[in-house]
Structures are given as structure tokens and as C-alpha cells.
């Protein structure tokens, strides 16, 4: 990544009462508490353009909880959540991890100062750190004292990329994936959810209208990608766990924190994957078998 200042991904000012930010609007679409009236108005408008839109947030969060619970079951003790969002829809992901791995260390990263202020007030301590940083610059993040004082770089890390890569250009996504591949130790896991333009319950024009409205409401660019485009961008450096790249509701719906989605509703795509240099380590592919054997 270059040291040039990057174009903002989050658009509006975090404290603007006139425009939404991705974090506040996401909270307003879900069960969040820390948003403004404009966010409620915008969430309602989006739900009118794409009926069922509000379900996307609880569905995505439930999927991320199932993914993090899985990473904790695998014994991963350190987590970095890139684009963590407002911590106002409990249980937060560190709580999910720490249910299984009591001393799990969790780093939340966001470039929205309002998210970071709330995060620091609510989350600090107990193995949790909040860092204000641009997730597109993994090199810089990995040079911060806050990260290096928490993360043991030689050990596996679970990196959460929940509903953030769709704010990045193709080149930015590739750079993030390559940088993570460089930094992460064998056994590390990537958890990705991503907005998709492939929405069989809706007309393509409706989906694009919702995207345009979202961009206008937040000032942030939204890169809706087809399932194939997501696979082409995210998977080349990875070995996906079963069931591969699927809708968030279909990612192990039988696990705890089961799906919230009631179709028809728009959805994100989800995949959990190991970074490729660990391709020889097959243990994660045995995950389902091991879980079933335990039951
Ligand atoms: C839609 S919310 C998703 C929140 C959470 N990850 C989830 O999936 O429930 C996206 C978050 O990514 C953050 N974000 C967007 N671009 C970012 C960037 N370049 N660096 C860090 N955070 C970013 C936003 O501020 C927002 O909090």
C-alpha cells in the first residue's frame, strides 16, 4: 500500500446530522442504538426501495457470530475485526470468542472516529483494543504499537472482514488480501461477508436503485459485486472452509447464533477461509466431522 492519502471510504462526517455514515446507517437498519434521526429516515427509505433490507443486518451479524464462534472452537486466541462498526448490537464478537477462549485478545479497527469513541468507551479492557485506522493499509496497521503489543505475529489470527470489502475498489481488495497473506501465520482464518448484486428476489434495477440511494445517503462508494466477482477477488489466496462462499443465512445455519434471515430479503455472501500458505494443514476441513462426532 502506498503512503499517499487515500480517498475516504466512509463518506459523510461521523457527527453530521444531515447525512448518514455506513456505521450509523447499518446500526439504524439493525437493532443499534447509537444513530441519529437521519439514519432512521434513510434506513426506512432503503427498506422501501428493497423490502426486507433491514433483515440484512441481523442476518449478517448472526453469521459473523457463528463464524467467530467457529474460530474460537478451533482454538484461535487472537482476532482483528477490520471495519468493526458501532458496538451497539450485543453480543459483540469479542464476547462470542471469549465465551470459548476466555483470554482471547480482540482488536477492533474502524476509520470512523464515532465508532472508535464508542468502542473505546464500551469495549476497552478485558483483552479488547480499539484502533482508529484505515483497513486498506494493512502494512501501516501492522506497524502500530497498539497492534504489535497485542498480536503475536507468529501465531494464528482470525481476521474478520464483515461487510467492509464492498467499500473497496478491486485493487484495494486485492492489496488487503495480499497484505494479510504476507502477515498472517499458518492456521490463520479470514471471515468475509460481502454485499452482492446477485439478489434473486429482486429486479436488478431495484438493487441498483438501493445502491444509488445508499451512496447518496452516506457519500460512500458501494461496490456491489456478483458472487463470481467476490469469489475471484477474495478466494485466490485462500482455502475456503465448508460450505464455501454461500449466503450469510446458509453459512452453517445449524450452529449457535443461527440465522435471522426470513426470505425474501436481500443478503450478503459469506466465506471463511484459511490463507493459502497453510494449504497443507487440512484440520479445518474436518471441522464438520469433528463437530458431528462431538454431538
Ligand atoms: C457496514 S459496517 C459493518 C460493521 C461490522 N463489520 C458488521 O459486519 O457487522 C462497515 C464498517 O466499516 C467501516 N469502514 C469502512 N471503510 C473503512 C476503512 N477504509 N477502514 C476502516 N473501517 C472502514 C465503517 O466505518 C463501518 O463501521
Tab-separated table of C-alpha atoms and ligand atoms in Angstrom:
chain	number	residue	atom	x	y	z
A	1	UNK	CA	0.000	0.000	0.000
A	2	UNK	CA	1.282	3.493	-0.753
A	3	UNK	CA	1.703	6.237	1.804
A	4	UNK	CA	-0.385	8.586	-0.328
A	5	UNK	CA	-3.521	9.874	1.402
A	6	UNK	CA	-6.373	7.605	0.332
A	7	UNK	CA	-9.831	8.613	-0.739
A	8	UNK	CA	-12.183	8.175	2.206
A	9	UNK	CA	-14.462	5.133	2.127
A	10	UNK	CA	-16.864	6.328	4.762
A	11	UNK	CA	-18.124	9.492	3.067
A	12	UNK	CA	-20.050	11.746	5.443
A	13	UNK	CA	-18.680	13.297	8.623
A	14	UNK	CA	-19.319	10.939	11.571
A	15	UNK	CA	-21.168	13.635	13.522
A	16	UNK	CA	-23.177	15.111	10.661
A	17	UNK	CA	-26.865	15.203	11.487
A	18	UNK	CA	-27.658	15.724	7.775
A	19	UNK	CA	-26.006	12.668	6.254
A	20	UNK	CA	-25.549	9.077	7.333
A	21	UNK	CA	-22.293	7.194	7.767
A	22	UNK	CA	-22.070	3.474	6.937
A	23	UNK	CA	-21.699	2.655	10.639
A	24	UNK	CA	-24.713	4.682	11.814
A	25	UNK	CA	-26.928	3.633	8.905
A	26	UNK	CA	-26.002	-0.023	9.486
A	27	UNK	CA	-26.985	0.422	13.143
A	28	UNK	CA	-30.275	2.044	12.161
A	29	UNK	CA	-31.075	-0.801	9.769
A	30	UNK	CA	-30.455	-3.253	12.603
A	31	UNK	CA	-31.142	-3.038	16.308
A	32	UNK	CA	-28.474	-0.416	17.018
A	33	UNK	CA	-28.934	2.459	19.465
A	34	UNK	CA	-26.205	4.937	18.519
A	35	UNK	CA	-27.548	6.668	15.443
A	36	UNK	CA	-29.379	9.859	14.510
A	37	UNK	CA	-32.817	10.618	13.119
A	38	UNK	CA	-31.381	10.987	9.606
A	39	UNK	CA	-30.168	7.385	9.818
A	40	UNK	CA	-33.630	6.123	10.756
A	41	UNK	CA	-35.145	8.078	7.860
A	42	UNK	CA	-32.540	6.720	5.442
A	43	UNK	CA	-32.950	3.150	6.707
A	44	UNK	CA	-36.713	3.379	6.151
A	45	UNK	CA	-36.152	4.737	2.621
A	46	UNK	CA	-33.794	1.858	1.772
A	47	UNK	CA	-36.268	-0.661	3.149
A	48	UNK	CA	-38.893	0.796	0.864
A	49	UNK	CA	-36.708	0.508	-2.234
A	50	UNK	CA	-35.606	-3.023	-1.313
A	51	UNK	CA	-38.265	-4.515	1.002
A	52	UNK	CA	-36.669	-6.732	3.627
A	53	UNK	CA	-33.464	-4.655	3.633
A	54	UNK	CA	-33.500	-4.388	7.433
A	55	UNK	CA	-33.067	-8.151	7.742
A	56	UNK	CA	-29.643	-7.923	6.161
A	57	UNK	CA	-28.080	-6.566	9.366
A	58	UNK	CA	-29.234	-9.147	11.958
A	59	UNK	CA	-28.561	-11.838	9.374
A	60	UNK	CA	-25.006	-10.609	8.748
A	61	UNK	CA	-24.277	-10.198	12.447
A	62	UNK	CA	-25.622	-13.646	13.265
A	63	UNK	CA	-23.423	-15.126	10.549
A	64	UNK	CA	-20.325	-13.315	11.884
A	65	UNK	CA	-21.088	-14.606	15.381
A	66	UNK	CA	-21.302	-18.173	14.062
A	67	UNK	CA	-18.027	-17.678	12.194
A	68	UNK	CA	-16.215	-16.238	15.222
A	69	UNK	CA	-17.627	-18.992	17.453
A	70	UNK	CA	-16.194	-21.480	14.961
A	71	UNK	CA	-12.780	-19.779	15.018
A	72	UNK	CA	-12.846	-19.901	18.827
A	73	UNK	CA	-13.802	-23.596	18.739
A	74	UNK	CA	-10.707	-24.097	16.619
A	75	UNK	CA	-8.677	-22.552	19.421
A	76	UNK	CA	-7.768	-19.227	17.781
A	77	UNK	CA	-6.807	-16.795	20.546
A	78	UNK	CA	-6.275	-13.529	18.652
A	79	UNK	CA	-8.725	-11.602	16.493
A	80	UNK	CA	-8.632	-8.466	14.345
A	81	UNK	CA	-12.018	-7.094	13.248
A	82	UNK	CA	-11.495	-4.705	10.312
A	83	UNK	CA	-14.389	-2.237	9.936
A	84	UNK	CA	-15.942	-3.337	13.199
A	85	UNK	CA	-18.855	-0.865	13.243
A	86	UNK	CA	-20.633	0.544	16.308
A	87	UNK	CA	-20.605	-1.854	19.262
A	88	UNK	CA	-24.302	-1.327	19.952
A	89	UNK	CA	-25.838	-4.649	18.933
A	90	UNK	CA	-24.704	-7.195	21.536
A	91	UNK	CA	-23.329	-9.746	21.829
A	92	UNK	CA	-20.217	-8.190	20.288
A	93	UNK	CA	-17.769	-10.505	18.573
A	94	UNK	CA	-15.160	-10.453	21.372
A	95	UNK	CA	-17.858	-11.691	23.754
A	96	UNK	CA	-18.608	-14.565	21.382
A	97	UNK	CA	-14.916	-15.521	21.136
A	98	UNK	CA	-14.320	-15.144	24.878
A	99	UNK	CA	-17.179	-17.485	25.716
A	100	UNK	CA	-14.965	-20.269	24.398
A	101	UNK	CA	-11.458	-18.822	24.684
A	102	UNK	CA	-11.574	-16.821	27.925
A	103	UNK	CA	-8.337	-14.944	27.307
A	104	UNK	CA	-8.935	-14.282	23.603
A	105	UNK	CA	-7.469	-10.930	22.539
A	106	UNK	CA	-9.634	-8.871	20.247
A	107	UNK	CA	-8.651	-5.804	18.216
A	108	UNK	CA	-11.438	-3.749	16.702
A	109	UNK	CA	-10.412	-1.444	13.838
A	110	UNK	CA	-12.515	1.258	12.195
A	111	UNK	CA	-11.772	4.523	10.403
A	112	UNK	CA	-14.909	6.255	11.710
A	113	UNK	CA	-13.992	8.341	14.789
A	114	UNK	CA	-17.505	7.990	16.220
A	115	UNK	CA	-17.198	4.196	16.090
A	116	UNK	CA	-13.821	4.428	17.830
A	117	UNK	CA	-15.068	6.774	20.569
A	118	UNK	CA	-17.979	4.465	21.338
A	119	UNK	CA	-15.717	1.456	21.023
A	120	UNK	CA	-13.177	2.847	23.486
A	121	UNK	CA	-15.906	3.780	25.968
A	122	UNK	CA	-17.677	0.439	25.804
A	123	UNK	CA	-15.070	-2.123	24.925
A	124	UNK	CA	-11.656	-1.192	26.285
A	125	UNK	CA	-10.069	-3.661	28.696
A	126	UNK	CA	-10.711	-7.348	29.118
A	127	UNK	CA	-8.476	-8.253	26.201
A	128	UNK	CA	-10.137	-5.728	23.863
A	129	UNK	CA	-8.431	-2.867	21.989
A	130	UNK	CA	-9.958	-0.304	19.627
A	131	UNK	CA	-7.759	1.169	16.899
A	132	UNK	CA	-8.716	4.033	14.582
A	133	UNK	CA	-7.134	3.157	11.236
A	134	UNK	CA	-7.820	2.679	7.550
A	135	UNK	CA	-8.267	-1.042	6.978
A	136	UNK	CA	-6.986	-0.676	3.419
A	137	UNK	CA	-3.487	-0.038	4.761
A	138	UNK	CA	-2.640	-3.334	6.444
A	139	UNK	CA	1.101	-2.528	6.384
A	140	UNK	CA	0.543	0.611	8.473
A	141	UNK	CA	-1.845	-1.208	10.812
A	142	UNK	CA	0.750	-3.897	11.393
A	143	UNK	CA	3.265	-1.238	12.369
A	144	UNK	CA	1.087	0.315	15.102
A	145	UNK	CA	2.186	-0.110	18.705
A	146	UNK	CA	-1.407	-0.951	19.680
A	147	UNK	CA	-1.497	-3.932	17.322
A	148	UNK	CA	2.041	-5.145	17.927
A	149	UNK	CA	1.602	-5.006	21.700
A	150	UNK	CA	-1.411	-7.333	21.452
A	151	UNK	CA	-0.893	-9.652	18.475
A	152	UNK	CA	1.758	-12.366	18.495
A	153	UNK	CA	2.582	-12.322	14.806
A	154	UNK	CA	3.926	-15.881	14.743
A	155	UNK	CA	0.601	-17.318	15.914
A	156	UNK	CA	-2.693	-17.763	14.049
A	157	UNK	CA	-5.000	-14.772	13.862
A	158	UNK	CA	-8.661	-14.680	12.911
A	159	UNK	CA	-9.286	-11.600	10.731
A	160	UNK	CA	-12.913	-10.504	10.444
A	161	UNK	CA	-13.825	-8.597	7.253
A	162	UNK	CA	-17.535	-8.177	7.925
A	163	UNK	CA	-19.383	-6.069	5.366
A	164	UNK	CA	-16.344	-3.908	4.622
A	165	UNK	CA	-14.725	-5.112	1.379
A	166	UNK	CA	-17.670	-3.791	-0.646
A	167	UNK	CA	-16.434	-0.269	0.206
A	168	UNK	CA	-13.119	-1.004	-1.517
A	169	UNK	CA	-12.145	-0.973	-5.195
A	170	UNK	CA	-10.986	-4.252	-6.757
A	171	UNK	CA	-7.354	-3.152	-6.429
A	172	UNK	CA	-7.820	-2.245	-2.790
A	173	UNK	CA	-9.414	-5.627	-2.014
A	174	UNK	CA	-6.515	-7.405	-3.747
A	175	UNK	CA	-3.965	-5.350	-1.801
A	176	UNK	CA	-5.674	-6.118	1.510
A	177	UNK	CA	-5.841	-9.836	0.754
A	178	UNK	CA	-2.192	-9.936	-0.348
A	179	UNK	CA	-1.004	-7.982	2.682
A	180	UNK	CA	-2.919	-10.277	5.037
A	181	UNK	CA	-1.419	-13.261	3.250
A	182	UNK	CA	2.032	-11.796	3.972
A	183	UNK	CA	1.389	-11.023	7.627
A	184	UNK	CA	-0.724	-13.907	8.858
A	185	UNK	CA	0.815	-17.007	10.375
A	186	UNK	CA	-0.178	-20.529	9.294
A	187	UNK	CA	-3.529	-21.561	10.751
A	188	UNK	CA	-4.917	-18.024	10.409
A	189	UNK	CA	-8.503	-17.616	9.311
A	190	UNK	CA	-10.284	-14.925	7.262
A	191	UNK	CA	-14.006	-14.368	7.832
A	192	UNK	CA	-15.571	-12.393	4.980
A	193	UNK	CA	-19.083	-11.115	4.351
A	194	UNK	CA	-19.772	-9.010	1.256
A	195	UNK	CA	-22.783	-7.326	-0.397
A	196	UNK	CA	-23.775	-8.861	-3.718
A	197	UNK	CA	-25.686	-7.651	-6.763
A	198	UNK	CA	-26.989	-11.233	-7.271
A	199	UNK	CA	-30.312	-10.945	-5.448
A	200	UNK	CA	-32.806	-13.405	-6.962
A	201	UNK	CA	-35.759	-11.992	-5.017
A	202	UNK	CA	-35.385	-8.560	-6.653
A	203	UNK	CA	-35.124	-6.930	-10.039
A	204	UNK	CA	-31.540	-5.781	-10.845
A	205	UNK	CA	-32.873	-2.197	-11.233
A	206	UNK	CA	-34.229	-2.300	-7.676
A	207	UNK	CA	-30.854	-3.439	-6.338
A	208	UNK	CA	-29.035	-0.700	-8.228
A	209	UNK	CA	-31.586	1.883	-7.031
A	210	UNK	CA	-30.875	0.861	-3.435
A	211	UNK	CA	-27.130	1.132	-4.072
A	212	UNK	CA	-27.503	4.636	-5.523
A	213	UNK	CA	-29.709	5.712	-2.608
A	214	UNK	CA	-27.166	4.316	-0.123
A	215	UNK	CA	-24.324	6.162	-1.850
A	216	UNK	CA	-26.304	9.382	-1.782
A	217	UNK	CA	-27.241	8.932	1.879
A	218	UNK	CA	-23.687	8.181	3.036
A	219	UNK	CA	-21.372	9.689	0.421
A	220	UNK	CA	-19.570	6.308	0.413
A	221	UNK	CA	-18.992	4.279	-2.783
A	222	UNK	CA	-20.566	0.826	-2.610
A	223	UNK	CA	-19.124	-1.878	-4.868
A	224	UNK	CA	-21.924	-4.414	-5.227
A	225	UNK	CA	-20.295	-7.483	-6.777
A	226	UNK	CA	-21.683	-10.638	-8.316
A	227	UNK	CA	-20.988	-13.871	-6.439
A	228	UNK	CA	-18.424	-14.754	-9.123
A	229	UNK	CA	-16.674	-11.388	-8.752
A	230	UNK	CA	-16.462	-11.849	-4.979
A	231	UNK	CA	-15.030	-15.331	-5.451
A	232	UNK	CA	-12.487	-14.058	-7.988
A	233	UNK	CA	-11.321	-11.280	-5.664
A	234	UNK	CA	-11.331	-12.986	-2.290
A	235	UNK	CA	-10.646	-16.656	-2.870
A	236	UNK	CA	-7.436	-16.856	-4.955
A	237	UNK	CA	-5.208	-16.520	-1.873
A	238	UNK	CA	-7.363	-18.725	0.312
A	239	UNK	CA	-8.605	-22.197	1.011
A	240	UNK	CA	-12.298	-21.911	1.902
A	241	UNK	CA	-13.788	-23.974	4.684
A	242	UNK	CA	-17.017	-25.814	4.012
A	243	UNK	CA	-19.588	-24.793	2.860
A	244	UNK	CA	-17.524	-22.325	0.780
A	245	UNK	CA	-18.887	-18.997	-0.457
A	246	UNK	CA	-22.615	-19.025	0.361
A	247	UNK	CA	-25.299	-16.610	1.535
A	248	UNK	CA	-24.889	-15.497	5.135
A	249	UNK	CA	-28.021	-17.421	6.161
A	250	UNK	CA	-26.618	-20.593	4.587
A	251	UNK	CA	-23.276	-20.455	6.416
A	252	UNK	CA	-23.732	-23.263	8.950
A	253	UNK	CA	-27.261	-22.193	9.920
A	254	UNK	CA	-27.467	-25.014	12.446
A	255	UNK	CA	-24.687	-23.597	14.650
A	256	UNK	CA	-25.359	-21.417	17.684
A	257	UNK	CA	-26.462	-17.862	16.818
A	258	UNK	CA	-28.471	-19.423	13.967
A	259	UNK	CA	-29.735	-17.376	11.012
A	260	UNK	CA	-32.031	-14.404	11.394
A	261	UNK	CA	-32.965	-14.201	7.717
A	262	UNK	CA	-36.554	-14.799	6.687
A	263	UNK	CA	-36.751	-14.712	2.878
A	264	UNK	CA	-37.441	-12.880	0.736
A	265	UNK	CA	-34.804	-10.436	1.867
A	266	UNK	CA	-31.530	-9.188	0.415
A	267	UNK	CA	-28.418	-10.864	1.752
A	268	UNK	CA	-24.648	-10.736	1.872
A	269	UNK	CA	-22.335	-13.544	0.796
A	270	UNK	CA	-20.114	-15.216	3.387
A	271	UNK	CA	-16.968	-17.299	3.380
A	272	UNK	CA	-14.459	-18.447	5.992
A	273	UNK	CA	-11.075	-19.338	4.588
A	274	UNK	CA	-7.525	-20.128	5.552
A	275	UNK	CA	-4.748	-18.134	3.992
A	276	UNK	CA	-3.187	-20.253	1.280
A	277	UNK	CA	0.269	-20.835	2.747
A	278	UNK	CA	-1.437	-23.171	5.189
A	279	UNK	CA	-2.928	-25.310	2.451
A	280	UNK	CA	-1.133	-28.393	3.763
A	281	UNK	CA	-2.909	-28.095	7.092
A	282	UNK	CA	-6.202	-29.830	6.490
A	283	UNK	CA	-7.587	-29.723	10.026
A	284	UNK	CA	-10.291	-27.155	9.291
A	285	UNK	CA	-11.773	-29.323	6.592
A	286	UNK	CA	-12.506	-31.826	9.315
A	287	UNK	CA	-14.455	-29.261	11.280
A	288	UNK	CA	-17.913	-30.559	10.417
A	289	UNK	CA	-16.957	-34.151	11.000
A	290	UNK	CA	-15.412	-33.267	14.366
A	291	UNK	CA	-18.457	-31.288	15.451
A	292	UNK	CA	-20.839	-34.044	14.407
A	293	UNK	CA	-18.739	-36.626	16.249
A	294	UNK	CA	-18.971	-34.491	19.409
A	295	UNK	CA	-22.774	-34.400	19.300
B	1	LIG	C1	-21.491	-1.946	7.277
B	1	LIG	S1	-20.488	-1.660	8.666
B	1	LIG	C2	-20.117	-3.334	9.144
B	1	LIG	C3	-19.897	-3.492	10.641
B	1	LIG	C4	-19.492	-4.912	11.069
B	1	LIG	N1	-18.226	-5.293	10.481
B	1	LIG	C5	-20.537	-5.933	10.705
B	1	LIG	O1	-20.376	-6.594	9.663
B	1	LIG	O2	-21.490	-6.104	11.448
B	1	LIG	C6	-18.956	-1.188	7.878
B	1	LIG	C7	-17.935	-0.565	8.809
B	1	LIG	O3	-16.701	-0.468	8.088
B	1	LIG	C8	-16.102	0.781	8.405
B	1	LIG	N2	-15.186	1.147	7.308
B	1	LIG	C9	-15.494	1.486	6.024
B	1	LIG	N3	-14.378	1.735	5.328
B	1	LIG	C10	-13.334	1.544	6.191
B	1	LIG	C11	-11.915	1.641	6.075
B	1	LIG	N4	-11.332	2.006	4.918
B	1	LIG	N5	-11.163	1.364	7.159
B	1	LIG	C12	-11.726	1.012	8.337
B	1	LIG	N6	-13.056	0.903	8.513
B	1	LIG	C13	-13.849	1.168	7.449
B	1	LIG	C14	-17.269	1.735	8.568
B	1	LIG	O4	-16.924	2.873	9.316
B	1	LIG	C15	-18.287	0.839	9.278
B	1	LIG	O5	-18.150	0.940	10.672
